[in-house]
One Martini backbone bead per residue (centre of mass of N, CA, C, O) as a GRO file, in nm:
protein
  283
    1UNK     BB    1  -2.652  -6.598  13.309
    2UNK     BB    2  -2.506  -6.337  13.437
    3UNK     BB    3  -2.462  -6.080  13.597
    4UNK     BB    4  -2.658  -5.918  13.868
    5UNK     BB    5  -2.893  -5.638  13.942
    6UNK     BB    6  -3.090  -5.444  14.171
    7UNK     BB    7  -3.284  -5.136  14.139
    8UNK     BB    8  -3.386  -4.832  14.284
    9UNK     BB    9  -3.564  -4.576  14.187
   10UNK     BB   10  -3.575  -4.221  14.172
   11UNK     BB   11  -3.727  -3.948  14.230
   12UNK     BB   12  -3.780  -3.681  13.981
   13UNK     BB   13  -3.701  -3.352  13.779
   14UNK     BB   14  -3.401  -3.423  13.676
   15UNK     BB   15  -3.125  -3.392  13.498
   16UNK     BB   16  -2.927  -3.190  13.480
   17UNK     BB   17  -2.823  -2.896  13.643
   18UNK     BB   18  -2.892  -2.768  13.346
   19UNK     BB   19  -3.150  -2.725  13.417
   20UNK     BB   20  -3.262  -2.775  13.741
   21UNK     BB   21  -3.527  -2.858  13.574
   22UNK     BB   22  -3.820  -3.035  13.401
   23UNK     BB   23  -3.999  -2.849  13.600
   24UNK     BB   24  -4.282  -2.634  13.658
   25UNK     BB   25  -4.457  -2.376  13.770
   26UNK     BB   26  -4.689  -2.115  13.746
   27UNK     BB   27  -4.439  -1.898  13.809
   28UNK     BB   28  -4.161  -2.011  13.667
   29UNK     BB   29  -4.048  -2.226  13.854
   30UNK     BB   30  -3.851  -2.468  13.976
   31UNK     BB   31  -3.905  -2.818  14.032
   32UNK     BB   32  -3.694  -2.979  14.266
   33UNK     BB   33  -3.579  -3.323  14.224
   34UNK     BB   34  -3.248  -3.347  14.352
   35UNK     BB   35  -2.970  -3.172  14.287
   36UNK     BB   36  -2.857  -2.917  14.506
   37UNK     BB   37  -2.728  -2.605  14.468
   38UNK     BB   38  -2.509  -2.481  14.723
   39UNK     BB   39  -2.386  -2.293  14.960
   40UNK     BB   40  -2.101  -2.394  15.167
   41UNK     BB   41  -1.954  -2.129  15.316
   42UNK     BB   42  -1.653  -2.147  15.128
   43UNK     BB   43  -1.697  -2.059  14.812
   44UNK     BB   44  -1.881  -2.297  14.732
   45UNK     BB   45  -2.038  -2.612  14.623
   46UNK     BB   46  -2.306  -2.798  14.696
   47UNK     BB   47  -2.445  -3.155  14.620
   48UNK     BB   48  -2.755  -3.243  14.721
   49UNK     BB   49  -3.021  -3.426  14.790
   50UNK     BB   50  -3.347  -3.273  14.705
   51UNK     BB   51  -3.593  -3.002  14.770
   52UNK     BB   52  -3.708  -2.728  14.548
   53UNK     BB   53  -3.756  -2.392  14.475
   54UNK     BB   54  -3.635  -2.245  14.167
   55UNK     BB   55  -3.507  -1.996  14.000
   56UNK     BB   56  -3.484  -1.904  13.663
   57UNK     BB   57  -3.249  -1.670  13.749
   58UNK     BB   58  -3.022  -1.830  13.803
   59UNK     BB   59  -2.711  -1.883  13.799
   60UNK     BB   60  -2.501  -1.926  13.494
   61UNK     BB   61  -2.278  -2.133  13.399
   62UNK     BB   62  -2.072  -2.302  13.248
   63UNK     BB   63  -2.028  -2.585  13.113
   64UNK     BB   64  -1.952  -2.778  13.414
   65UNK     BB   65  -2.048  -2.586  13.615
   66UNK     BB   66  -2.111  -2.413  13.942
   67UNK     BB   67  -2.397  -2.275  14.113
   68UNK     BB   68  -2.597  -2.142  14.319
   69UNK     BB   69  -2.904  -2.155  14.380
   70UNK     BB   70  -3.209  -1.979  14.372
   71UNK     BB   71  -3.404  -2.004  14.650
   72UNK     BB   72  -3.741  -1.973  14.715
   73UNK     BB   73  -3.809  -2.277  14.833
   74UNK     BB   74  -3.837  -2.514  15.056
   75UNK     BB   75  -3.850  -2.866  15.067
   76UNK     BB   76  -3.897  -3.154  15.157
   77UNK     BB   77  -3.690  -3.425  15.114
   78UNK     BB   78  -3.965  -3.583  15.120
   79UNK     BB   79  -4.251  -3.625  14.937
   80UNK     BB   80  -4.421  -3.746  15.183
   81UNK     BB   81  -4.392  -3.434  15.329
   82UNK     BB   82  -4.574  -3.280  15.178
   83UNK     BB   83  -4.796  -3.055  15.144
   84UNK     BB   84  -5.104  -3.006  15.029
   85UNK     BB   85  -5.019  -2.765  14.849
   86UNK     BB   86  -4.786  -2.907  14.707
   87UNK     BB   87  -4.954  -3.149  14.592
   88UNK     BB   88  -5.140  -2.928  14.417
   89UNK     BB   89  -4.930  -2.863  14.224
   90UNK     BB   90  -4.899  -2.750  13.903
   91UNK     BB   91  -4.753  -2.879  13.621
   92UNK     BB   92  -4.483  -2.776  13.393
   93UNK     BB   93  -4.331  -2.675  13.139
   94UNK     BB   94  -4.089  -2.547  12.960
   95UNK     BB   95  -3.982  -2.300  12.795
   96UNK     BB   96  -3.913  -2.146  12.476
   97UNK     BB   97  -3.638  -2.117  12.543
   98UNK     BB   98  -3.442  -2.251  12.768
   99UNK     BB   99  -3.394  -2.196  13.088
  100UNK     BB  100  -3.105  -2.221  13.248
  101UNK     BB  101  -2.912  -2.316  12.995
  102UNK     BB  102  -2.582  -2.498  12.899
  103UNK     BB  103  -2.657  -2.710  12.689
  104UNK     BB  104  -2.507  -2.791  12.361
  105UNK     BB  105  -2.728  -2.989  12.263
  106UNK     BB  106  -2.866  -3.166  11.997
  107UNK     BB  107  -3.118  -3.408  12.005
  108UNK     BB  108  -3.235  -3.375  11.680
  109UNK     BB  109  -3.045  -3.323  11.412
  110UNK     BB  110  -3.231  -3.443  11.177
  111UNK     BB  111  -3.525  -3.343  11.273
  112UNK     BB  112  -3.423  -3.071  11.478
  113UNK     BB  113  -3.177  -2.841  11.436
  114UNK     BB  114  -3.367  -2.566  11.536
  115UNK     BB  115  -3.469  -2.580  11.839
  116UNK     BB  116  -3.342  -2.307  11.968
  117UNK     BB  117  -3.557  -2.115  11.790
  118UNK     BB  118  -3.792  -2.187  11.957
  119UNK     BB  119  -4.113  -2.041  12.062
  120UNK     BB  120  -4.257  -2.112  12.388
  121UNK     BB  121  -4.452  -2.175  12.630
  122UNK     BB  122  -4.570  -2.264  12.927
  123UNK     BB  123  -4.726  -2.577  13.012
  124UNK     BB  124  -4.950  -2.754  13.117
  125UNK     BB  125  -4.947  -3.085  13.098
  126UNK     BB  126  -5.269  -3.097  13.003
  127UNK     BB  127  -5.196  -2.838  12.770
  128UNK     BB  128  -5.035  -2.931  12.547
  129UNK     BB  129  -4.934  -2.840  12.213
  130UNK     BB  130  -5.008  -3.068  12.013
  131UNK     BB  131  -4.955  -3.181  11.719
  132UNK     BB  132  -5.263  -3.212  11.550
  133UNK     BB  133  -5.460  -3.177  11.774
  134UNK     BB  134  -5.786  -3.304  11.855
  135UNK     BB  135  -6.050  -3.341  12.058
  136UNK     BB  136  -6.180  -3.585  11.890
  137UNK     BB  137  -5.923  -3.786  11.946
  138UNK     BB  138  -5.875  -3.837  12.261
  139UNK     BB  139  -5.733  -3.731  12.501
  140UNK     BB  140  -5.612  -3.874  12.811
  141UNK     BB  141  -5.492  -3.601  12.927
  142UNK     BB  142  -5.715  -3.368  13.124
  143UNK     BB  143  -5.577  -3.342  13.396
  144UNK     BB  144  -5.405  -3.220  13.627
  145UNK     BB  145  -5.065  -3.224  13.719
  146UNK     BB  146  -4.927  -3.304  14.019
  147UNK     BB  147  -4.698  -3.344  14.261
  148UNK     BB  148  -4.844  -3.579  14.397
  149UNK     BB  149  -4.871  -3.754  14.146
  150UNK     BB  150  -4.569  -3.766  14.069
  151UNK     BB  151  -4.479  -3.896  14.362
  152UNK     BB  152  -4.584  -4.206  14.297
  153UNK     BB  153  -4.343  -4.302  14.162
  154UNK     BB  154  -4.214  -4.630  14.061
  155UNK     BB  155  -3.892  -4.817  14.032
  156UNK     BB  156  -3.741  -5.111  13.874
  157UNK     BB  157  -3.406  -5.250  13.818
  158UNK     BB  158  -3.265  -5.498  13.600
  159UNK     BB  159  -2.933  -5.619  13.560
  160UNK     BB  160  -2.805  -5.834  13.285
  161UNK     BB  161  -2.569  -6.042  13.178
  162UNK     BB  162  -2.428  -6.216  12.960
  163UNK     BB  163  -2.225  -6.486  12.947
  164UNK     BB  164  -2.024  -6.323  12.733
  165UNK     BB  165  -2.038  -6.004  12.790
  166UNK     BB  166  -2.181  -5.850  12.521
  167UNK     BB  167  -2.442  -5.795  12.699
  168UNK     BB  168  -2.738  -5.607  12.823
  169UNK     BB  169  -3.008  -5.629  13.050
  170UNK     BB  170  -3.311  -5.423  13.081
  171UNK     BB  171  -3.545  -5.433  13.359
  172UNK     BB  172  -3.875  -5.298  13.412
  173UNK     BB  173  -4.078  -5.168  13.691
  174UNK     BB  174  -4.400  -5.001  13.727
  175UNK     BB  175  -4.551  -4.746  13.945
  176UNK     BB  176  -4.743  -4.452  13.973
  177UNK     BB  177  -4.785  -4.342  13.712
  178UNK     BB  178  -4.898  -4.194  13.456
  179UNK     BB  179  -5.174  -4.250  13.300
  180UNK     BB  180  -5.196  -4.313  12.975
  181UNK     BB  181  -4.874  -4.288  12.899
  182UNK     BB  182  -4.584  -4.168  12.754
  183UNK     BB  183  -4.273  -4.335  12.769
  184UNK     BB  184  -3.917  -4.317  12.823
  185UNK     BB  185  -3.576  -4.448  12.778
  186UNK     BB  186  -3.257  -4.349  12.892
  187UNK     BB  187  -2.915  -4.300  12.844
  188UNK     BB  188  -2.631  -4.239  13.050
  189UNK     BB  189  -2.315  -4.141  12.968
  190UNK     BB  190  -1.996  -4.066  13.053
  191UNK     BB  191  -1.978  -3.825  12.805
  192UNK     BB  192  -2.242  -3.646  12.805
  193UNK     BB  193  -2.107  -3.435  13.049
  194UNK     BB  194  -1.846  -3.351  12.897
  195UNK     BB  195  -1.689  -3.052  12.855
  196UNK     BB  196  -1.469  -3.155  12.631
  197UNK     BB  197  -1.700  -3.378  12.497
  198UNK     BB  198  -2.004  -3.415  12.439
  199UNK     BB  199  -2.259  -3.648  12.423
  200UNK     BB  200  -2.541  -3.786  12.297
  201UNK     BB  201  -2.813  -3.876  12.419
  202UNK     BB  202  -2.980  -4.197  12.441
  203UNK     BB  203  -3.144  -4.461  12.395
  204UNK     BB  204  -3.279  -4.756  12.561
  205UNK     BB  205  -3.336  -4.846  12.298
  206UNK     BB  206  -3.518  -4.950  11.986
  207UNK     BB  207  -3.765  -4.877  12.105
  208UNK     BB  208  -3.817  -4.657  12.416
  209UNK     BB  209  -4.124  -4.739  12.467
  210UNK     BB  210  -4.407  -4.683  12.694
  211UNK     BB  211  -4.739  -4.765  12.822
  212UNK     BB  212  -4.954  -4.697  13.048
  213UNK     BB  213  -5.195  -4.774  13.240
  214UNK     BB  214  -5.476  -4.681  13.426
  215UNK     BB  215  -5.271  -4.732  13.696
  216UNK     BB  216  -4.954  -4.674  13.619
  217UNK     BB  217  -4.845  -4.921  13.474
  218UNK     BB  218  -4.519  -5.080  13.379
  219UNK     BB  219  -4.296  -5.192  13.109
  220UNK     BB  220  -3.936  -5.265  13.039
  221UNK     BB  221  -3.713  -5.375  12.764
  222UNK     BB  222  -3.349  -5.416  12.707
  223UNK     BB  223  -3.083  -5.485  12.466
  224UNK     BB  224  -2.732  -5.415  12.484
  225UNK     BB  225  -2.439  -5.348  12.341
  226UNK     BB  226  -2.183  -5.294  12.527
  227UNK     BB  227  -2.257  -5.097  12.796
  228UNK     BB  228  -1.962  -5.179  12.972
  229UNK     BB  229  -1.688  -5.074  12.912
  230UNK     BB  230  -1.381  -5.062  12.988
  231UNK     BB  231  -1.175  -4.880  13.134
  232UNK     BB  232  -0.957  -4.731  12.888
  233UNK     BB  233  -1.101  -4.818  12.590
  234UNK     BB  234  -1.300  -4.569  12.481
  235UNK     BB  235  -1.561  -4.602  12.597
  236UNK     BB  236  -1.933  -4.546  12.663
  237UNK     BB  237  -2.066  -4.574  12.943
  238UNK     BB  238  -2.317  -4.665  13.134
  239UNK     BB  239  -2.438  -4.464  13.437
  240UNK     BB  240  -2.747  -4.425  13.354
  241UNK     BB  241  -3.105  -4.396  13.402
  242UNK     BB  242  -3.401  -4.249  13.231
  243UNK     BB  243  -3.735  -4.158  13.303
  244UNK     BB  244  -3.969  -4.031  13.058
  245UNK     BB  245  -4.198  -3.790  13.020
  246UNK     BB  246  -4.417  -3.720  12.738
  247UNK     BB  247  -4.583  -3.431  12.672
  248UNK     BB  248  -4.630  -3.496  12.344
  249UNK     BB  249  -4.666  -3.803  12.291
  250UNK     BB  250  -4.365  -3.872  12.175
  251UNK     BB  251  -4.143  -4.037  11.947
  252UNK     BB  252  -3.775  -4.032  11.811
  253UNK     BB  253  -3.616  -4.286  11.799
  254UNK     BB  254  -3.277  -4.186  11.811
  255UNK     BB  255  -3.418  -3.980  11.993
  256UNK     BB  256  -3.532  -3.826  12.301
  257UNK     BB  257  -3.594  -3.545  12.152
  258UNK     BB  258  -3.628  -3.217  12.052
  259UNK     BB  259  -3.567  -3.024  12.321
  260UNK     BB  260  -3.556  -3.112  12.597
  261UNK     BB  261  -3.519  -3.038  12.929
  262UNK     BB  262  -3.859  -2.971  12.955
  263UNK     BB  263  -3.987  -2.927  12.674
  264UNK     BB  264  -4.058  -3.273  12.616
  265UNK     BB  265  -3.892  -3.378  12.862
  266UNK     BB  266  -3.942  -3.571  13.187
  267UNK     BB  267  -3.798  -3.650  13.461
  268UNK     BB  268  -3.895  -3.917  13.712
  269UNK     BB  269  -3.664  -4.144  13.690
  270UNK     BB  270  -3.364  -4.247  13.878
  271UNK     BB  271  -3.046  -4.241  13.958
  272UNK     BB  272  -2.853  -4.051  14.185
  273UNK     BB  273  -2.597  -4.185  14.039
  274UNK     BB  274  -2.340  -4.325  13.936
  275UNK     BB  275  -2.331  -4.653  13.779
  276UNK     BB  276  -2.218  -4.994  13.717
  277UNK     BB  277  -1.918  -5.074  13.814
  278UNK     BB  278  -1.964  -5.400  13.833
  279UNK     BB  279  -1.961  -5.379  13.518
  280UNK     BB  280  -1.838  -5.577  13.228
  281UNK     BB  281  -1.789  -5.546  12.880
  282UNK     BB  282  -1.775  -5.671  12.538
  283UNK     BB  283  -1.728  -5.620  12.182
   0.00000   0.00000   0.00000
């Protein structure tokens, strides 16, 4: 095999910068573990990794822009330092339509083209109104998911190129995830957040799903063709990977979700910034 590298994934609740998080608390505020937009004191915005409770009515710029979040309460920068009360915080989905969102993408255009028209409340993670679910069917997640439980997640990624550099293998090992739960893995590509022409985020392999065991352990592997085309060739390089907990316990084939961004997908692990510059593949 060709070049390889191992990465440690970071705990998060955040996809793009808006909405600020893919997780809410019972008060309807965002629980943010990720990049926090703050006033830099000079009329601009700083963007450092941290933790905070952020108001759902924070200023919303146009897609591609940044405004300081309206911070309700700071949290310790490291989840291991959260207070007992913070660790007991029950986590919720975002309501629909998504609040504080400027992302123009339809996530499942063939399956659910009118997703932006759906109205639903915010649900505690363990009480999501799954389609067609009956209590007799045996849902496996029945206890509240707290911030402390969420914060146990750990993940490691190994990327390895084939000898001919035409493909890349992505191998993951997970621990501390929510037990007996459906997760998916998505790729974030260079142009997915490009204000001039965003592309739709896609799965990292199809199917891109794995189910954790009763102890929250899991594995995932995918081989993708030409994931890292050389800069300047017009390709759309993978620059990050995101591990998503699926609150509706569903997988969507070639789409990463129906509503996205906290409506039905919830980022729990990712790399803190654009990565994989050391790799180049060929089509």
